[in-house]
Every structure is written in structure tokens, then in C-alpha cells.
mmCIF file with all atom_site columns, C-alpha atoms in Angstrom:
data_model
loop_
_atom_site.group_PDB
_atom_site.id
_atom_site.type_symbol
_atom_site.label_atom_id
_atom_site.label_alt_id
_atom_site.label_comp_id
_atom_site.label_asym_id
_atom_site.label_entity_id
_atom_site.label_seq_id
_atom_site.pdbx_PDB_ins_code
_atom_site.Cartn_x
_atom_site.Cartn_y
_atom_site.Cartn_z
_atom_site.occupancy
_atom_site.B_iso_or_equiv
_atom_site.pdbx_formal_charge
_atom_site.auth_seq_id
_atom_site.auth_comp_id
_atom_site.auth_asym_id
_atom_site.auth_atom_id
_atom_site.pdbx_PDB_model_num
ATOM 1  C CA . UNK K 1 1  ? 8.745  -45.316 176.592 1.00 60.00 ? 1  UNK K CA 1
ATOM 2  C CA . UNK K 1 2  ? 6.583  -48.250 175.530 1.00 74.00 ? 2  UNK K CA 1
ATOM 3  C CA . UNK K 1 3  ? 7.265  -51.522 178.293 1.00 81.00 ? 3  UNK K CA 1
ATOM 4  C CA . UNK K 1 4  ? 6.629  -53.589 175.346 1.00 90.00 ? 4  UNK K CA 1
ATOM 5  C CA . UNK K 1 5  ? 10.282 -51.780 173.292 1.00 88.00 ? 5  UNK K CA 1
ATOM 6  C CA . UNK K 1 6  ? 12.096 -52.693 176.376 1.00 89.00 ? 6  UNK K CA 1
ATOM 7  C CA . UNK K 1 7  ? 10.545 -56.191 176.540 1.00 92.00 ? 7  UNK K CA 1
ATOM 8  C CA . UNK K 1 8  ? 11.022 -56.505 173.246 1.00 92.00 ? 8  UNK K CA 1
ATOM 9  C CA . UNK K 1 9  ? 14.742 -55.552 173.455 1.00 91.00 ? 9  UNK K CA 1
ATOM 10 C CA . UNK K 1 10 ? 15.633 -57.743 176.628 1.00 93.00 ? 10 UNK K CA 1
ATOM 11 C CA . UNK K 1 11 ? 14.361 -60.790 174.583 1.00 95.00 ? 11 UNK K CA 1
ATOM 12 C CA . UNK K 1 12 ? 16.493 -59.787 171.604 1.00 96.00 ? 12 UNK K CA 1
ATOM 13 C CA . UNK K 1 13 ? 19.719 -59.874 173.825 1.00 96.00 ? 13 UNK K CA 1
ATOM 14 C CA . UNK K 1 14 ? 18.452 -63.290 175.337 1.00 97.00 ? 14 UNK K CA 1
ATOM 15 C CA . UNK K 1 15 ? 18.213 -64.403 171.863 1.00 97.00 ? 15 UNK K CA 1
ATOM 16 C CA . UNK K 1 16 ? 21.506 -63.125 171.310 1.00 98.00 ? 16 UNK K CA 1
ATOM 17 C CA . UNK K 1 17 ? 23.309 -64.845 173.909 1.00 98.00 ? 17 UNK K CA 1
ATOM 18 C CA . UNK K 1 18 ? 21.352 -67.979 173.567 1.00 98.00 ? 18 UNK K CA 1
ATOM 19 C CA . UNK K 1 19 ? 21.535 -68.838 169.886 1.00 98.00 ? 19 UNK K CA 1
ATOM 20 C CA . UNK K 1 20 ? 24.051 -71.062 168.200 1.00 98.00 ? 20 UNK K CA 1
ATOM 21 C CA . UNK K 1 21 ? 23.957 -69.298 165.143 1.00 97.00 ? 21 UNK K CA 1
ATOM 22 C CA . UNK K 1 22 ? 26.757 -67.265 164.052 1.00 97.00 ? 22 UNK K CA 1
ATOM 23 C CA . UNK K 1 23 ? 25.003 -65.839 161.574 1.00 97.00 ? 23 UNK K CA 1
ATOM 24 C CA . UNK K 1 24 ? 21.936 -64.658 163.993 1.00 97.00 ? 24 UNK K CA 1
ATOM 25 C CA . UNK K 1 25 ? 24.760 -63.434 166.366 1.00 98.00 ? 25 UNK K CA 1
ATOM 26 C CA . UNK K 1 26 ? 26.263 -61.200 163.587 1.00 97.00 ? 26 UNK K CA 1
ATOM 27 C CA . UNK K 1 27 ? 22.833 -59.616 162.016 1.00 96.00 ? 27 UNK K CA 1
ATOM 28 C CA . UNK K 1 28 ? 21.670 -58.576 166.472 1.00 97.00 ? 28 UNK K CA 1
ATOM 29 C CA . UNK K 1 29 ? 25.760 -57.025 166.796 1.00 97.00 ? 29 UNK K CA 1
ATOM 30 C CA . UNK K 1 30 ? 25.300 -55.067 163.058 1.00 96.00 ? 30 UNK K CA 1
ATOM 31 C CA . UNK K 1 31 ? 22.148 -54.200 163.727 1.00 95.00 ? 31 UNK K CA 1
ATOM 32 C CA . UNK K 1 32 ? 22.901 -52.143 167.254 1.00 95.00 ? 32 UNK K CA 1
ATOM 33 C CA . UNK K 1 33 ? 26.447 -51.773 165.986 1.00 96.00 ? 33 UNK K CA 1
ATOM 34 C CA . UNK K 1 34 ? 27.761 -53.699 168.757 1.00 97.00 ? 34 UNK K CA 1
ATOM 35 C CA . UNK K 1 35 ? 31.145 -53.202 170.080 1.00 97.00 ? 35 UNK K CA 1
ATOM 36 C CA . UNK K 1 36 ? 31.905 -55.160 172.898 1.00 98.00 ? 36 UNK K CA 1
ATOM 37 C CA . UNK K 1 37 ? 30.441 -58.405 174.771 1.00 98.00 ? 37 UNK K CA 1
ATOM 38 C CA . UNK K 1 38 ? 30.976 -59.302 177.893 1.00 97.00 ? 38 UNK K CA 1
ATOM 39 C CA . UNK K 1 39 ? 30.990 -62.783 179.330 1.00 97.00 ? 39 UNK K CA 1
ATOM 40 C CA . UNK K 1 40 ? 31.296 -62.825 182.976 1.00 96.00 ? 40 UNK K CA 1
ATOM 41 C CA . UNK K 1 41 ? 29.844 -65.225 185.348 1.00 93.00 ? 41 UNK K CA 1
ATOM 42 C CA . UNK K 1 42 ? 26.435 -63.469 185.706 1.00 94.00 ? 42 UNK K CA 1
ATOM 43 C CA . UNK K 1 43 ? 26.271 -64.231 181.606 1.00 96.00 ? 43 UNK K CA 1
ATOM 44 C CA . UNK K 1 44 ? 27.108 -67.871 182.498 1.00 95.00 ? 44 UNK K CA 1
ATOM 45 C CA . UNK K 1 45 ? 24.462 -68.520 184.712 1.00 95.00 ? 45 UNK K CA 1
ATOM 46 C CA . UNK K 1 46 ? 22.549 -66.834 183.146 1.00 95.00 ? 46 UNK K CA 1
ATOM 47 C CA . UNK K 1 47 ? 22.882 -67.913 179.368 1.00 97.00 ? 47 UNK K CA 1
ATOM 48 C CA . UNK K 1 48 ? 23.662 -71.493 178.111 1.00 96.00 ? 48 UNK K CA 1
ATOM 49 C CA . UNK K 1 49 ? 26.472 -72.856 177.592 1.00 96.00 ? 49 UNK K CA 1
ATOM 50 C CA . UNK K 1 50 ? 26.096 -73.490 173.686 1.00 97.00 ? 50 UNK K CA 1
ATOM 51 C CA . UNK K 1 51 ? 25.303 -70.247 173.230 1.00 97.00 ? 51 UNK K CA 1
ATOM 52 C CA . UNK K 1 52 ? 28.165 -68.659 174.690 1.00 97.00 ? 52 UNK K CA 1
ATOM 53 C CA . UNK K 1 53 ? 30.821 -71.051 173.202 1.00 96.00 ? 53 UNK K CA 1
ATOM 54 C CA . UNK K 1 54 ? 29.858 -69.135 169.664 1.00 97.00 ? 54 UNK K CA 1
ATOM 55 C CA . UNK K 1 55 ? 31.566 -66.504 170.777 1.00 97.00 ? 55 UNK K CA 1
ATOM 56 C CA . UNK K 1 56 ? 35.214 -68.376 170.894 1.00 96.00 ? 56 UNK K CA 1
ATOM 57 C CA . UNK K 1 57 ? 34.121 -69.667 167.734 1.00 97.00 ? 57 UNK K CA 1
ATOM 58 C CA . UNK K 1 58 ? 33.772 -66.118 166.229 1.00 97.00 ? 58 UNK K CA 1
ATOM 59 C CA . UNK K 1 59 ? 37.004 -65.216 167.879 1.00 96.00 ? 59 UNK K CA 1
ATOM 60 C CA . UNK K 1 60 ? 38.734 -68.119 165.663 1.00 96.00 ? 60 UNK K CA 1
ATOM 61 C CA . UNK K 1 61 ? 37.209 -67.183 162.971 1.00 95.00 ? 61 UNK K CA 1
ATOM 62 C CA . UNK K 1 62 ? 38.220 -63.480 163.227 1.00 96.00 ? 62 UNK K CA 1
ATOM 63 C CA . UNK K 1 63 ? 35.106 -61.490 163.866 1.00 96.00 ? 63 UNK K CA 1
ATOM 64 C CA . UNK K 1 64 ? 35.899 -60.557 167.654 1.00 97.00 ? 64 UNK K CA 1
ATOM 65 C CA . UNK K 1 65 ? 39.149 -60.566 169.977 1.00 97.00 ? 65 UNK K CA 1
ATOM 66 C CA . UNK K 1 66 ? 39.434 -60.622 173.622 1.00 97.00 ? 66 UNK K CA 1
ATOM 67 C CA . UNK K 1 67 ? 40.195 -57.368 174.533 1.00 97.00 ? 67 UNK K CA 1
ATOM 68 C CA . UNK K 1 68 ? 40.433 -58.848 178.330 1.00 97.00 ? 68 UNK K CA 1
ATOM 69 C CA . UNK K 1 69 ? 40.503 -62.210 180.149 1.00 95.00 ? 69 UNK K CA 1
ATOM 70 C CA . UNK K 1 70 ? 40.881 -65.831 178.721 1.00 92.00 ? 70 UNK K CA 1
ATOM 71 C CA . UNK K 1 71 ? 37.594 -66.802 178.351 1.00 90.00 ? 71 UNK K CA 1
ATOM 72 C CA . UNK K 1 72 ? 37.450 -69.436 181.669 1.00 90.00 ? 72 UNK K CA 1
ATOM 73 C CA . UNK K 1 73 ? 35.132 -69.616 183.752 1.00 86.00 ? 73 UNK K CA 1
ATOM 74 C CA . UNK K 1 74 ? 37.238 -68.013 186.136 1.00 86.00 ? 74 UNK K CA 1
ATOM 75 C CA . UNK K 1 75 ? 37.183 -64.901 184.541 1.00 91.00 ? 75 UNK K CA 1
ATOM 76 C CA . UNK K 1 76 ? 35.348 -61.936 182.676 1.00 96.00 ? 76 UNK K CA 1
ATOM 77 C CA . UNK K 1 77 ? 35.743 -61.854 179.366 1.00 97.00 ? 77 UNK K CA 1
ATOM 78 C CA . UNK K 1 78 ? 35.448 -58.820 176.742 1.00 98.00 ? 78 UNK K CA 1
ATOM 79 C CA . UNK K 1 79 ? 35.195 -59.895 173.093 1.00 98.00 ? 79 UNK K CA 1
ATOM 80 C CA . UNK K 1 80 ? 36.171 -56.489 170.566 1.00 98.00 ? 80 UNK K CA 1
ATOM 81 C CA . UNK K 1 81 ? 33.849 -56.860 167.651 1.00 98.00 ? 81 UNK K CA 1
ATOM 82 C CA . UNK K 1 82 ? 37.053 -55.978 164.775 1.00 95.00 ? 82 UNK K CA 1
ATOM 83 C CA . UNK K 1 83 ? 35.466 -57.579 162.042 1.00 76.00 ? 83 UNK K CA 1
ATOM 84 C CA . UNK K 1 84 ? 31.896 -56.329 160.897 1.00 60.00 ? 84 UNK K CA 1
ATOM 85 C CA . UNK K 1 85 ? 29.571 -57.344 157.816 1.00 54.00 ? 85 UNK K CA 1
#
């Protein structure tokens, strides 16, 4: 495999975890027909803050449910992606 796909792909998932945008978040989870996400503390060191909180968001809105934990810090968290397109 090409070191530049799997560069390529590890900045995608930054991106993914990163960004604000809903709608960015959506087309990366479509595209590689995402299921889960987890948010555990290695994610929140690792990622900001901002870009994190998008995922409650989506939860309100009905594109994912926790399928485990609260979303605290204290905890690991796996959003369910139920609500695709």
C-alpha cells in the first residue's frame, strides 16, 4: 500500500473529529459508511473540544445515539450512526 493512502486517510479522520461542521461530519461517516464513533479520553486529548461537542449536537438532532456511556468526560462514549443521508 501507498504511505501517502494511509496519510491521506489519518488526516481525513483528524478532519473528521476536528471540524465543526455537521455537514462535513455527515459526507466523511456516508462516505466510509460509518457506524459507530467512539469518544473516549484518548479522542479528548487528542481532538478539540469544538469538534467533539458536534457529535451531542448530532445526537439531538437525531443522526446518532449513544449506544454506551453519557458522554462525560468520565467516560467512553459510542455514538450509533441511525440516521444516514
Amino acid at each position: 500500500i501507498d504511505g501517502s493512502v494511509i496519510d491521506k486517510r489519518i488526516n481525513e479522520v483528524n478532519d473528521f473529529y476536528n471540524t465543526q461542521d455537521i455537514g462535513l461530519a455527515k459526507q466523511f461517516l456516508d462516505r466510509y459508511n460509518v457506524q459507530y464513533i467512539v469518544v473516549s479520553s484518548l479522542e479528548r486529548v487528542y481532538y478539540s473540544a469544538e469538534g467533539l461537542d458536534k457529535f451531542q449536537r448530532m445526537a439531538n438532532d437525531g443522526y446518532l445515539r449513544i449506544v454506551y456511556g453519557d458522554n462525560s468526560p468520565q467516560t467512553a462514549t459510542i455514538f450509533e450512526v441511525v440516521n444516514a443521508k
